Coordinates of C-alpha atoms in Angstrom, one line a residue:
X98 CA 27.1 27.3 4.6
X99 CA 25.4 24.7 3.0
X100 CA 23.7 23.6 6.4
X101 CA 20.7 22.4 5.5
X102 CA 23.1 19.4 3.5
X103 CA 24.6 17.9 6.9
X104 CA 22.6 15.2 7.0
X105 CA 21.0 14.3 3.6
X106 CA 19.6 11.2 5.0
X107 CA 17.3 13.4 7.1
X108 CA 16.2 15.9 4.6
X109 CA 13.2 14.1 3.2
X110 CA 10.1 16.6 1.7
X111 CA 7.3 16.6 3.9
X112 CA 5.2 15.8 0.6
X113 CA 6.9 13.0 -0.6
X114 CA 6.3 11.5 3.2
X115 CA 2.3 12.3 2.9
X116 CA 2.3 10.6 -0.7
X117 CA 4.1 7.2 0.9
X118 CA 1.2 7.4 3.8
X119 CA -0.9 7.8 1.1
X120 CA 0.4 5.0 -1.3
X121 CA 0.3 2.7 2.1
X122 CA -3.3 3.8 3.2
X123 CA -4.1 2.4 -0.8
X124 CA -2.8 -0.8 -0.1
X125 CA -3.6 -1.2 3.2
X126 CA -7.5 -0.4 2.0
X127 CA -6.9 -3.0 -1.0
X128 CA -5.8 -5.5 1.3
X129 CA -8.8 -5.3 4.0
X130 CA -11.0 -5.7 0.7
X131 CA -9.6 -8.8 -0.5
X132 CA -9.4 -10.4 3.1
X133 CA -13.1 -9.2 3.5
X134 CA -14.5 -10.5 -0.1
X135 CA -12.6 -14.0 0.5
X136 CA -14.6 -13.8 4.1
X137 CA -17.9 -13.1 2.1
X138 CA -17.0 -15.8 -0.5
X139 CA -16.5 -18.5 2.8
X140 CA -19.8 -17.0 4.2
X141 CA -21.9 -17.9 1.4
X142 CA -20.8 -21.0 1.4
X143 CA -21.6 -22.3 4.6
X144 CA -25.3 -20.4 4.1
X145 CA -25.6 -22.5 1.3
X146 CA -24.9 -25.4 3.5
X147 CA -27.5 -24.3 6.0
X148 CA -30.2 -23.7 3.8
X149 CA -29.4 -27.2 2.2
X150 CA -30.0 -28.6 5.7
X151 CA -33.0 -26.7 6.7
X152 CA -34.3 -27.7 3.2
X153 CA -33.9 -31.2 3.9
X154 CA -35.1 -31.3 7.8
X155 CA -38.5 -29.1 6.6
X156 CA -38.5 -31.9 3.7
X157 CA -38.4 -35.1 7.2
X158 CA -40.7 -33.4 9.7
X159 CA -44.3 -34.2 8.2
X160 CA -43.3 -37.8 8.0
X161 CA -41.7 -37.5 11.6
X162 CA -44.8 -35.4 12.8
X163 CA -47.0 -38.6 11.7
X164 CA -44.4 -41.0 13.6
X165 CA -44.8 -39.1 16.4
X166 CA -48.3 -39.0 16.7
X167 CA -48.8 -42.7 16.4
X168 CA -46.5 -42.9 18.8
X169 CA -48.1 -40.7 21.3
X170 CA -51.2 -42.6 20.3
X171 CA -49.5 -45.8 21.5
X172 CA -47.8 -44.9 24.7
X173 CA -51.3 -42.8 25.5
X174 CA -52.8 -45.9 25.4
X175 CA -50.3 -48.2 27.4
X176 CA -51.0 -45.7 30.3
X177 CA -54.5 -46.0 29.9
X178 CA -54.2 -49.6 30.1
X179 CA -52.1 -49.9 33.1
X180 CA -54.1 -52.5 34.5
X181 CA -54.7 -54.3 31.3
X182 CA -51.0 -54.9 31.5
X183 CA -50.6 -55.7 35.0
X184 CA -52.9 -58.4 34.7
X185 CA -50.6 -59.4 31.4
X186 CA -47.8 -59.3 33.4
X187 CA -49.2 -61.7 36.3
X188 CA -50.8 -64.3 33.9
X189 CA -47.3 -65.4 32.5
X190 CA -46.6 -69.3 32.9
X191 CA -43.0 -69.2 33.8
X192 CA -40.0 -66.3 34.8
X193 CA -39.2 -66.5 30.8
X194 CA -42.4 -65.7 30.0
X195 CA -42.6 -63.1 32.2
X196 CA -39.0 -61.6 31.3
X197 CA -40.0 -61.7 27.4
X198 CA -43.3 -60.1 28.1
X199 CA -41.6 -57.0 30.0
X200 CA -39.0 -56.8 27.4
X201 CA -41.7 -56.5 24.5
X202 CA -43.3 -53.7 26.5
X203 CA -40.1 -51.9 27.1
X204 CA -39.2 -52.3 23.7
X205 CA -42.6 -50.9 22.4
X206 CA -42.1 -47.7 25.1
X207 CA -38.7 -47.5 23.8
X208 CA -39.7 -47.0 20.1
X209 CA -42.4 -44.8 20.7
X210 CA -40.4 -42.8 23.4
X211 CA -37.5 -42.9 20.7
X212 CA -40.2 -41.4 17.7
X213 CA -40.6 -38.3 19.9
X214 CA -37.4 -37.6 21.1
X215 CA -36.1 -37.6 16.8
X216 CA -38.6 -34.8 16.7
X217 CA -37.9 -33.0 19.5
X218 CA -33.9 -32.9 17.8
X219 CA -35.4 -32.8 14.7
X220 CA -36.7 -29.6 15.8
X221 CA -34.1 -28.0 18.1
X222 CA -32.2 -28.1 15.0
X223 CA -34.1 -26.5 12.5
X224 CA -34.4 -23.6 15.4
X225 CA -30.9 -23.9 15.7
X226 CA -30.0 -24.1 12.1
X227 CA -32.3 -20.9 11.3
X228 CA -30.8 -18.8 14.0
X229 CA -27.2 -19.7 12.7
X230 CA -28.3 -19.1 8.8
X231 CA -29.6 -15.4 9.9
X232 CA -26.5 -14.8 12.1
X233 CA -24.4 -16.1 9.1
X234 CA -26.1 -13.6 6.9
X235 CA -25.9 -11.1 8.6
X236 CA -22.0 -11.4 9.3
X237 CA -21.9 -11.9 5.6
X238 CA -23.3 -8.5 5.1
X239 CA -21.4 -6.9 7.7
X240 CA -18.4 -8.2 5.8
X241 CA -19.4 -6.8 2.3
X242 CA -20.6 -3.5 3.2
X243 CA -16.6 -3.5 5.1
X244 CA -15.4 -4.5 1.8
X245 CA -17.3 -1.9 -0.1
X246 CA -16.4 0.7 2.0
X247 CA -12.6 -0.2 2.3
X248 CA -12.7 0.2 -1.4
X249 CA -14.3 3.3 -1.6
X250 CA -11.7 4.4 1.0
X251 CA -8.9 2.8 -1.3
X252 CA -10.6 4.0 -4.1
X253 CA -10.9 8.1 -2.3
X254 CA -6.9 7.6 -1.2
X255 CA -5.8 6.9 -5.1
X256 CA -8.1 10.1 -6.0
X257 CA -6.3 11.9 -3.3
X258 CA -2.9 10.9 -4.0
X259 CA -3.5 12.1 -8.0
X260 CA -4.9 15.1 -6.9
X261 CA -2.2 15.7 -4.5
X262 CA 0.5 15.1 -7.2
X263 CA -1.1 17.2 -9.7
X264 CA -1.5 20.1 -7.5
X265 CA 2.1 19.6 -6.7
X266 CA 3.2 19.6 -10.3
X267 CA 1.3 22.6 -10.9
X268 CA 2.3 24.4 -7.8
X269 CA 6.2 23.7 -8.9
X270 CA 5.6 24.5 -12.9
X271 CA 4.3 27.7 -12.1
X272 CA 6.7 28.5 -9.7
X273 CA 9.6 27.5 -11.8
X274 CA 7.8 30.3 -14.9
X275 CA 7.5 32.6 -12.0
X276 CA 11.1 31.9 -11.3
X277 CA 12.6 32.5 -14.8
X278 CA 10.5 35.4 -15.6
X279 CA 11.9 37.1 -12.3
X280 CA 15.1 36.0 -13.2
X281 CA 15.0 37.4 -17.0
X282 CA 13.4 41.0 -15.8
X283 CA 17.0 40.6 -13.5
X284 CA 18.8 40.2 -15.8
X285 CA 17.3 42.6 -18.2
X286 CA 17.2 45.6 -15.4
X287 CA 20.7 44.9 -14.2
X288 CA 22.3 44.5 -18.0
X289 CA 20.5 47.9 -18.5
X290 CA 22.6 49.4 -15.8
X291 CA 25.6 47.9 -17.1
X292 CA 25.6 45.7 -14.3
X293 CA 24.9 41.6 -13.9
X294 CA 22.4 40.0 -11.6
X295 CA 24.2 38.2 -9.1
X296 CA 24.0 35.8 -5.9
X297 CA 25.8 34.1 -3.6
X298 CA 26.1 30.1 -3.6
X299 CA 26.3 28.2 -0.1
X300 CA 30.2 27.9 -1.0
X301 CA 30.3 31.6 0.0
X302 CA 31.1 32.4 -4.0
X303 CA 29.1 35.2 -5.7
X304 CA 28.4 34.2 -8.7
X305 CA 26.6 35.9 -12.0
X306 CA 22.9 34.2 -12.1
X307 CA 22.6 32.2 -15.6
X308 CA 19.1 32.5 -17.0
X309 CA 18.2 28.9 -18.5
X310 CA 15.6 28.7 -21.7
X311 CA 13.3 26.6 -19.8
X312 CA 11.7 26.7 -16.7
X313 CA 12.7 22.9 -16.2
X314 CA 15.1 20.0 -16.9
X315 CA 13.9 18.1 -19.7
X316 CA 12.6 14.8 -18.6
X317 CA 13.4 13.0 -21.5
X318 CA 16.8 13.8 -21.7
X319 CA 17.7 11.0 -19.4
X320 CA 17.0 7.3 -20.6
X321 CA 16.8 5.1 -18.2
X322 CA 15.5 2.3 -20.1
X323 CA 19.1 2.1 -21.6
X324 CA 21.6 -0.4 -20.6
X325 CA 23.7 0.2 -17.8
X326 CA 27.1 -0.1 -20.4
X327 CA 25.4 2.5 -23.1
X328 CA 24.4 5.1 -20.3
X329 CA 27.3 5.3 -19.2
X330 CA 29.2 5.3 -22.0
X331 CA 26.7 8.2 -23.3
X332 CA 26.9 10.3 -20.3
X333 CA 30.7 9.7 -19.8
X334 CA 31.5 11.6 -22.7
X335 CA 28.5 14.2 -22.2
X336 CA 30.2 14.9 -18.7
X337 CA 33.4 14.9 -20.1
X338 CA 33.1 17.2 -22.8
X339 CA 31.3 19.7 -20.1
X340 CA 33.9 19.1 -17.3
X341 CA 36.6 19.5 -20.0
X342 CA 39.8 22.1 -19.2
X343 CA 38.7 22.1 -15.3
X344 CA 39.5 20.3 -12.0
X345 CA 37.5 18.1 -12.7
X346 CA 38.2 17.2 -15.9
X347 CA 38.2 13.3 -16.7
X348 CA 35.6 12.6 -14.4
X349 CA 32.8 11.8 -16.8
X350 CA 32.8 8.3 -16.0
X351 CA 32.3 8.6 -12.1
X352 CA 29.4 10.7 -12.3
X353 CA 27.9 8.6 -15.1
X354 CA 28.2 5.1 -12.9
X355 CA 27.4 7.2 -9.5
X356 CA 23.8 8.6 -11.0
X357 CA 23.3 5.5 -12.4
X358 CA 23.6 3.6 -9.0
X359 CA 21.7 5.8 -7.1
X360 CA 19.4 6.6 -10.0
X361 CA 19.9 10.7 -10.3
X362 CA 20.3 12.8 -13.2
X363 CA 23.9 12.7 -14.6
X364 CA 23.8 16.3 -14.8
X365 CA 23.1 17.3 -11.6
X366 CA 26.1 17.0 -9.7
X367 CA 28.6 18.3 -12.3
X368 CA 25.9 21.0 -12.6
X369 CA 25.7 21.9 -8.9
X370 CA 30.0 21.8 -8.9
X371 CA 30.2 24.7 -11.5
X372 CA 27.6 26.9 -9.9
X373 CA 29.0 26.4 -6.3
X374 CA 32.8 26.6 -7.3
X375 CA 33.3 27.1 -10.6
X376 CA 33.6 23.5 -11.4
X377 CA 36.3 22.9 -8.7
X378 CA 38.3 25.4 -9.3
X379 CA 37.2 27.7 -6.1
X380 CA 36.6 25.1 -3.2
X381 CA 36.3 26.1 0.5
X382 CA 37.2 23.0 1.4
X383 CA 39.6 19.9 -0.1
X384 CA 37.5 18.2 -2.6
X385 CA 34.1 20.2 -2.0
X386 CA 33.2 21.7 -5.0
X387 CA 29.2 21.3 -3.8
X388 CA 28.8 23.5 -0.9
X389 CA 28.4 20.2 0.8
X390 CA 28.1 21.2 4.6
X391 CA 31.5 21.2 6.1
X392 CA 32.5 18.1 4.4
X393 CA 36.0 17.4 2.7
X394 CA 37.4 14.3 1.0
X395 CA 41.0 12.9 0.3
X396 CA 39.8 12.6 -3.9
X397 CA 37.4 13.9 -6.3
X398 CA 36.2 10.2 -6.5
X399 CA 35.0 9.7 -3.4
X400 CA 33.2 13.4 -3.4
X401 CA 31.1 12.5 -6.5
X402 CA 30.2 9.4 -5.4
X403 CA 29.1 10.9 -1.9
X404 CA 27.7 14.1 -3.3
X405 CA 25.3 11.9 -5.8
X406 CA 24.1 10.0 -3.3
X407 CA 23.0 12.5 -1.1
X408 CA 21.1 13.9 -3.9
X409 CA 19.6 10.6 -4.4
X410 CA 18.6 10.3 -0.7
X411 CA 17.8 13.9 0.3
X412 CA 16.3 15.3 -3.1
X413 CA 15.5 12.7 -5.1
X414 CA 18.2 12.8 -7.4
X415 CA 16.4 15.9 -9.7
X416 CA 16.3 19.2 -9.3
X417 CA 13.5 20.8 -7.9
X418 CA 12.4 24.3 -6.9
X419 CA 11.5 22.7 -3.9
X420 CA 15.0 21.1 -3.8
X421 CA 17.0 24.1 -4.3
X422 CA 15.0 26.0 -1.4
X423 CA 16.2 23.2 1.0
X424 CA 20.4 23.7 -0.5
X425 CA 20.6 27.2 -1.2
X426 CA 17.6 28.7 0.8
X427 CA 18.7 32.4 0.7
X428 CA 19.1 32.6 -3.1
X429 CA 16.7 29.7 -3.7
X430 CA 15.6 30.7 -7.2
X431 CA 18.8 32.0 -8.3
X432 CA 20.0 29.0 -7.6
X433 CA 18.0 26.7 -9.1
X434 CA 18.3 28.9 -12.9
X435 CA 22.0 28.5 -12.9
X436 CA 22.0 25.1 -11.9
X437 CA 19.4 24.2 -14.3
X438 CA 21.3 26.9 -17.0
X439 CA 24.5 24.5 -16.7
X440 CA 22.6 21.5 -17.0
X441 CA 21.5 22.4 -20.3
X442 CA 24.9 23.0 -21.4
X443 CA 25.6 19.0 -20.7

Protein backbone atom coordinates (compact mmCIF):
# COMPACT_ATOMS: atom_id res chain seq x y z
CA UNK A 1 0.00 0.00 0.00
CA UNK A 2 1.49 2.93 -1.26
CA UNK A 3 5.14 1.33 -0.92
CA UNK A 4 6.84 2.62 -3.48
CA UNK A 5 6.18 6.35 -1.37
CA UNK A 6 8.28 5.37 1.85
CA UNK A 7 11.07 7.14 1.03
CA UNK A 8 10.32 9.92 -1.51
CA UNK A 9 13.77 11.20 -1.18
CA UNK A 10 14.96 8.02 -2.81
CA UNK A 11 12.52 7.73 -5.65
CA UNK A 12 14.36 9.77 -8.19
CA UNK A 13 13.58 8.72 -12.27
CA UNK A 14 16.46 7.04 -13.66
CA UNK A 15 16.09 9.68 -16.61
CA UNK A 16 16.08 12.71 -14.89
CA UNK A 17 19.61 11.22 -13.22
CA UNK A 18 21.07 10.56 -16.92
CA UNK A 19 19.93 14.25 -18.05
CA UNK A 20 21.93 15.82 -14.78
CA UNK A 21 25.08 13.56 -15.96
CA UNK A 22 24.31 14.94 -19.04
CA UNK A 23 23.89 18.63 -18.17
CA UNK A 24 27.32 18.07 -15.99
CA UNK A 25 29.25 16.33 -18.92
CA UNK A 26 28.12 19.94 -20.89
CA UNK A 27 29.70 21.96 -18.50
CA UNK A 28 32.36 19.99 -17.66
CA UNK A 29 33.26 19.96 -21.72
CA UNK A 30 32.62 23.90 -21.69
CA UNK A 31 34.94 24.32 -19.01
CA UNK A 32 38.06 22.14 -20.37
CA UNK A 33 37.45 24.48 -23.61
CA UNK A 34 37.80 27.65 -21.92
CA UNK A 35 40.85 26.50 -19.69
CA UNK A 36 42.39 25.03 -23.02
CA UNK A 37 41.65 28.34 -25.38
CA UNK A 38 43.15 30.64 -22.38
CA UNK A 39 46.28 27.97 -22.56
CA UNK A 40 46.41 28.54 -26.44
CA UNK A 41 45.93 32.32 -25.99
CA UNK A 42 49.23 32.21 -23.31
CA UNK A 43 50.94 29.97 -25.92
CA UNK A 44 50.97 32.34 -28.63
CA UNK A 45 52.13 34.72 -26.71
CA UNK A 46 55.28 33.47 -25.56
CA UNK A 47 55.86 32.14 -29.53
CA UNK A 48 55.52 35.55 -30.39
CA UNK A 49 58.23 36.31 -27.90
CA UNK A 50 60.46 33.59 -29.40
CA UNK A 51 60.25 34.46 -32.76
CA UNK A 52 60.89 38.22 -31.70
CA UNK A 53 64.22 36.83 -30.24
CA UNK A 54 65.23 34.58 -32.94
CA UNK A 55 64.45 37.50 -35.23
CA UNK A 56 66.74 39.71 -33.54
CA UNK A 57 69.72 37.10 -32.78
CA UNK A 58 69.52 35.99 -36.84
CA UNK A 59 69.44 39.98 -37.22
CA UNK A 60 73.42 40.07 -34.61
CA UNK A 61 75.14 36.99 -36.07
CA UNK A 62 76.58 38.37 -39.44
CA UNK A 63 78.08 41.24 -37.63
CA UNK A 64 79.27 38.71 -34.78
CA UNK A 65 80.37 36.09 -37.50
CA UNK A 66 82.82 39.09 -38.83
CA UNK A 67 83.93 39.79 -35.08
CA UNK A 68 84.77 36.51 -34.79
CA UNK A 69 86.67 35.93 -37.62
CA UNK A 70 88.98 38.82 -37.00
CA UNK A 71 89.36 37.52 -33.99
CA UNK A 72 90.45 34.16 -34.94
CA UNK A 73 92.55 36.00 -37.37
CA UNK A 74 94.30 37.74 -34.48
CA UNK A 75 94.75 35.03 -31.88
CA UNK A 76 95.86 32.71 -35.10
CA UNK A 77 98.50 34.95 -35.45
CA UNK A 78 99.71 35.54 -31.81
CA UNK A 79 100.33 31.69 -31.92
CA UNK A 80 102.18 31.97 -34.88
CA UNK A 81 104.27 34.50 -33.39
CA UNK A 82 105.11 32.90 -30.24
CA UNK A 83 108.60 33.74 -30.52
CA UNK A 84 108.03 37.15 -31.84
CA UNK A 85 106.58 37.72 -28.47
CA UNK A 86 108.92 36.06 -26.33
CA UNK A 87 111.53 38.12 -27.58
CA UNK A 88 108.90 41.18 -26.82
CA UNK A 89 108.57 39.98 -23.61
CA UNK A 90 112.49 39.74 -22.79
CA UNK A 91 113.44 43.17 -24.32
CA UNK A 92 111.37 45.11 -21.66
CA UNK A 93 113.61 47.80 -19.68
CA UNK A 94 112.16 47.40 -16.30
CA UNK A 95 109.43 44.75 -14.23
CA UNK A 96 106.68 47.61 -15.19
CA UNK A 97 107.39 47.34 -18.50
CA UNK A 98 107.31 44.02 -18.50
CA UNK A 99 104.00 43.72 -16.34
CA UNK A 100 102.21 46.29 -18.87
CA UNK A 101 103.46 44.40 -21.89
CA UNK A 102 101.87 40.97 -20.60
CA UNK A 103 98.77 42.68 -19.54
CA UNK A 104 98.27 44.22 -23.20
CA UNK A 105 98.65 40.69 -24.52
CA UNK A 106 96.26 39.16 -22.16
CA UNK A 107 94.00 41.86 -22.78
CA UNK A 108 94.15 41.39 -26.62
CA UNK A 109 93.70 37.25 -25.98
CA UNK A 110 90.96 38.18 -23.76
CA UNK A 111 88.93 40.27 -26.45
CA UNK A 112 89.42 38.00 -29.11
CA UNK A 113 88.80 34.85 -26.89
CA UNK A 114 85.70 36.94 -25.53
CA UNK A 115 84.44 37.62 -29.57
CA UNK A 116 84.17 33.79 -29.99
CA UNK A 117 82.73 32.78 -26.95
CA UNK A 118 79.42 35.72 -27.71
CA UNK A 119 79.05 33.51 -30.73
CA UNK A 120 79.32 30.37 -29.50
CA UNK A 121 76.14 31.69 -26.88
CA UNK A 122 74.94 33.60 -29.55
CA UNK A 123 74.46 30.41 -31.20
CA UNK A 124 73.50 27.80 -28.44
CA UNK A 125 70.66 30.11 -28.18
CA UNK A 126 69.21 30.44 -31.35
CA UNK A 127 69.40 26.37 -31.28
CA UNK A 128 67.89 26.62 -28.12
CA UNK A 129 65.33 29.22 -28.84
CA UNK A 130 64.21 27.16 -32.12
CA UNK A 131 63.83 24.01 -30.38
CA UNK A 132 61.66 25.77 -27.60
CA UNK A 133 59.51 27.84 -30.44
CA UNK A 134 58.72 24.23 -32.21
CA UNK A 135 58.03 22.56 -28.79
CA UNK A 136 55.88 25.69 -27.92
CA UNK A 137 53.97 25.17 -31.14
CA UNK A 138 53.41 22.19 -30.99
CA UNK A 139 51.94 22.22 -27.29
CA UNK A 140 49.88 25.07 -28.69
CA UNK A 141 48.32 22.81 -31.12
CA UNK A 142 47.97 20.01 -28.92
CA UNK A 143 45.99 22.46 -26.77
CA UNK A 144 43.57 23.68 -29.55
CA UNK A 145 42.78 20.45 -31.21
CA UNK A 146 41.84 19.57 -27.06
CA UNK A 147 39.81 22.50 -27.17
CA UNK A 148 38.10 21.72 -30.36
CA UNK A 149 37.36 18.49 -29.54
CA UNK A 150 36.06 19.22 -25.93
CA UNK A 151 33.55 21.35 -27.72
CA UNK A 152 32.46 19.09 -30.13
CA UNK A 153 31.99 16.75 -27.14
CA UNK A 154 30.14 19.64 -25.31
CA UNK A 155 28.55 20.48 -28.33
CA UNK A 156 27.40 16.24 -29.06
CA UNK A 157 26.22 16.13 -25.09
CA UNK A 158 23.69 19.36 -25.63
CA UNK A 159 22.51 17.34 -28.92
CA UNK A 160 22.17 14.40 -26.81
CA UNK A 161 20.52 15.83 -23.96
CA UNK A 162 17.68 17.51 -26.57
CA UNK A 163 17.29 14.49 -28.23
CA UNK A 164 16.91 12.65 -25.05
CA UNK A 165 14.31 15.06 -23.79
CA UNK A 166 12.35 15.05 -26.88
CA UNK A 167 12.24 11.41 -27.17
CA UNK A 168 11.02 11.47 -23.60
CA UNK A 169 8.27 14.05 -24.26
CA UNK A 170 7.10 12.02 -27.07
CA UNK A 171 7.39 8.73 -25.43
CA UNK A 172 5.05 10.20 -22.37
CA UNK A 173 2.55 12.28 -24.89
CA UNK A 174 1.79 9.22 -26.60
CA UNK A 175 1.45 7.21 -23.82
CA UNK A 176 -0.77 9.58 -21.97
CA UNK A 177 -3.32 9.40 -25.71
CA UNK A 178 -2.74 5.75 -25.43
CA UNK A 179 -3.81 6.04 -21.92
CA UNK A 180 -7.09 8.10 -22.38
CA UNK A 181 -8.13 6.28 -25.33
CA UNK A 182 -7.95 2.92 -23.31
CA UNK A 183 -9.54 4.60 -20.61
CA UNK A 184 -12.63 6.00 -22.76
CA UNK A 185 -13.17 2.52 -24.73
CA UNK A 186 -13.40 1.48 -20.60
CA UNK A 187 -15.55 3.47 -19.97
CA UNK A 188 -17.60 3.12 -23.02
CA UNK A 189 -17.63 -0.99 -22.81
CA UNK A 190 -18.44 -0.99 -19.10
CA UNK A 191 -21.28 2.00 -19.32
CA UNK A 192 -22.64 -0.33 -22.10
CA UNK A 193 -22.99 -3.13 -19.63
CA UNK A 194 -24.48 -0.98 -17.17
CA UNK A 195 -21.49 -1.16 -15.21
CA UNK A 196 -18.46 1.51 -14.42
CA UNK A 197 -14.86 1.05 -15.03
CA UNK A 198 -13.18 0.81 -11.79
CA UNK A 199 -9.72 0.53 -9.87
CA UNK A 200 -8.34 0.35 -6.78
CA UNK A 201 -6.03 3.34 -5.30
CA UNK A 202 -2.97 2.49 -2.98
CA UNK A 203 -5.38 3.56 -0.04
CA UNK A 204 -7.07 0.14 -0.66
CA UNK A 205 -10.31 2.22 -1.99
CA UNK A 206 -11.98 1.10 -5.25
CA UNK A 207 -12.81 3.82 -6.89
CA UNK A 208 -14.85 4.64 -10.39
CA UNK A 209 -12.00 5.75 -12.97
CA UNK A 210 -12.66 9.52 -14.15
CA UNK A 211 -11.86 10.03 -17.86
CA UNK A 212 -10.19 13.56 -18.08
CA UNK A 213 -10.61 15.72 -21.62
CA UNK A 214 -6.97 15.83 -22.03
CA UNK A 215 -4.34 13.64 -22.10
CA UNK A 216 -2.31 16.12 -19.87
CA UNK A 217 -2.32 18.92 -17.28
CA UNK A 218 -2.18 22.14 -18.87
CA UNK A 219 1.10 23.69 -18.46
CA UNK A 220 0.00 27.02 -18.53
CA UNK A 221 -2.49 26.83 -15.96
CA UNK A 222 0.14 27.40 -13.32
CA UNK A 223 2.01 30.97 -13.33
CA UNK A 224 4.84 31.01 -11.76
CA UNK A 225 6.06 34.28 -12.79
CA UNK A 226 3.36 35.65 -10.36
CA UNK A 227 4.14 37.01 -7.03
CA UNK A 228 4.31 34.88 -4.20
CA UNK A 229 1.12 37.01 -2.37
CA UNK A 230 -1.18 36.73 -5.78
CA UNK A 231 -0.46 32.93 -6.18
CA UNK A 232 -1.45 32.18 -3.39
CA UNK A 233 -4.18 34.27 -3.02
CA UNK A 234 -5.36 32.76 -6.54
CA UNK A 235 -4.88 29.20 -5.79
CA UNK A 236 -6.28 29.60 -2.21
CA UNK A 237 -9.60 30.16 -3.36
CA UNK A 238 -9.20 27.68 -6.43
CA UNK A 239 -8.35 24.96 -3.71
CA UNK A 240 -10.94 26.15 -1.63
CA UNK A 241 -13.77 26.20 -3.76
CA UNK A 242 -12.67 22.36 -4.86
CA UNK A 243 -12.00 21.22 -1.29
CA UNK A 244 -15.31 22.82 -0.30
CA UNK A 245 -18.05 20.57 1.90
CA UNK A 246 -15.17 17.97 2.74
CA UNK A 247 -12.45 17.13 5.37
CA UNK A 248 -10.52 19.14 4.06
CA UNK A 249 -12.31 22.00 3.52
CA UNK A 250 -10.46 25.39 4.44
CA UNK A 251 -7.31 24.16 3.46
CA UNK A 252 -6.79 26.19 0.29
CA UNK A 253 -4.21 28.30 1.75
CA UNK A 254 -1.74 25.40 2.93
CA UNK A 255 -1.62 23.77 -0.30
CA UNK A 256 -1.23 27.12 -2.09
CA UNK A 257 1.92 28.24 0.22
CA UNK A 258 3.19 24.40 0.31
CA UNK A 259 3.37 24.06 -3.76
CA UNK A 260 4.69 27.26 -3.87
CA UNK A 261 7.63 26.45 -1.52
CA UNK A 262 8.53 23.42 -2.91
CA UNK A 263 7.55 24.63 -6.47
CA UNK A 264 4.69 21.78 -7.43
CA UNK A 265 1.48 22.17 -9.02
CA UNK A 266 -1.29 23.39 -6.50
CA UNK A 267 -3.45 20.94 -7.87
CA UNK A 268 -1.76 17.94 -7.28
CA UNK A 269 -2.00 17.15 -3.83
CA UNK A 270 -5.73 18.10 -3.32
CA UNK A 271 -6.07 16.06 -6.60
CA UNK A 272 -4.26 12.97 -5.40
CA UNK A 273 -6.40 13.31 -1.76
CA UNK A 274 -9.85 12.94 -3.56
CA UNK A 275 -8.79 9.98 -5.77
CA UNK A 276 -7.11 8.07 -2.87
CA UNK A 277 -9.75 8.87 -0.17
CA UNK A 278 -12.33 10.75 -1.35
CA UNK A 279 -10.93 14.00 -0.32
CA UNK A 280 -10.34 12.85 3.32
CA UNK A 281 -13.27 11.47 4.00
CA UNK A 282 -12.03 7.56 3.70
CA UNK A 283 -8.51 7.57 5.29
CA UNK A 284 -6.64 4.31 6.34
CA UNK A 285 -4.73 6.07 8.52
CA UNK A 286 -5.11 9.56 10.83
CA UNK A 287 -4.54 12.32 8.50
CA UNK A 288 -3.50 10.26 5.20
CA UNK A 289 -5.72 11.07 2.69
CA UNK A 290 -2.68 10.23 -0.06
CA UNK A 291 -2.04 6.65 0.20
CA UNK A 292 1.23 7.95 1.65
CA UNK A 293 3.11 4.66 2.78
CA UNK A 294 2.19 3.89 6.23
CA UNK A 295 2.46 7.36 7.39
CA UNK A 296 -0.07 9.31 9.79
CA UNK A 297 0.03 12.83 11.13
CA UNK A 298 -1.46 14.54 14.36
CA UNK A 299 -3.21 17.52 11.57
CA UNK A 300 -4.06 17.98 8.11
CA UNK A 301 -1.43 20.75 8.20
CA UNK A 302 1.41 18.97 8.65
CA UNK A 303 0.07 16.12 5.99
CA UNK A 304 -0.04 18.70 3.14
CA UNK A 305 2.91 20.23 3.81
CA UNK A 306 4.76 16.68 3.94
CA UNK A 307 2.71 15.18 1.18
CA UNK A 308 3.79 18.29 -1.23
CA UNK A 309 7.06 17.99 -0.61
CA UNK A 310 7.51 14.58 -1.33
CA UNK A 311 6.02 15.23 -4.55
CA UNK A 312 8.46 17.95 -5.05
CA UNK A 313 11.43 15.61 -4.14
CA UNK A 314 10.26 12.20 -5.58
CA UNK A 315 8.18 13.34 -8.75
CA UNK A 316 8.99 16.53 -9.48
CA UNK A 317 6.06 18.21 -8.22
CA UNK A 318 3.77 17.26 -11.69
CA UNK A 319 2.14 14.53 -12.62
CA UNK A 320 3.54 12.17 -14.92
CA UNK A 321 2.66 8.93 -16.50
CA UNK A 322 5.93 8.04 -15.44
CA UNK A 323 5.05 9.33 -11.96
CA UNK A 324 1.92 7.60 -11.41
CA UNK A 325 3.59 4.21 -12.41
CA UNK A 326 6.05 4.67 -9.44
CA UNK A 327 2.66 5.66 -6.73
CA UNK A 328 0.03 3.49 -7.94
CA UNK A 329 1.94 0.87 -10.12
CA UNK A 330 -0.90 -1.75 -10.37
CA UNK A 331 -3.55 0.71 -11.76
CA UNK A 332 -0.85 3.07 -13.16
CA UNK A 333 -3.03 4.54 -15.91
CA UNK A 334 -6.21 4.55 -14.08
CA UNK A 335 -4.64 6.41 -11.84
CA UNK A 336 -3.11 8.92 -13.46
CA UNK A 337 -6.85 9.82 -15.56
CA UNK A 338 -8.60 10.48 -12.29
CA UNK A 339 -5.97 12.34 -10.83
CA UNK A 340 -5.51 14.41 -13.76
CA UNK A 341 -9.72 14.28 -14.17
CA UNK A 342 -9.86 16.06 -10.62
CA UNK A 343 -7.24 18.37 -11.44
CA UNK A 344 -9.15 19.81 -14.11
CA UNK A 345 -12.06 20.36 -11.87
CA UNK A 346 -9.59 22.93 -9.74
Amino acid sequence: MGGALACPQAARADATEELKAVQQQIQAGNEAYEEASEHVEELAGQIKEYESRIAQIEEELPEQRERVGLSVRTLYKMQQASGSLLSLLLSADDFNDLITTIQYLDAVQAHNSEAVEDLAALQSELTWTRDTLESQKEEAETERQRAEEALEEANAARKRLEDEIAAQAAAEEAARQEALRAAQEAAAAAAARGEEDTFTTESGSTVVVDVPSSPSPDPDDVDWTSEKDAFVSEWTARIDAYLAGSPLAGQGKTFAEAAWEFGCDPRLSPAISTVESSTGRVCFLPHNAWGWGSSSWDSWEEAIWDHVEGLAIGYGGQLTLAGAHKYCPPNADRWYLSVLAQMEMI
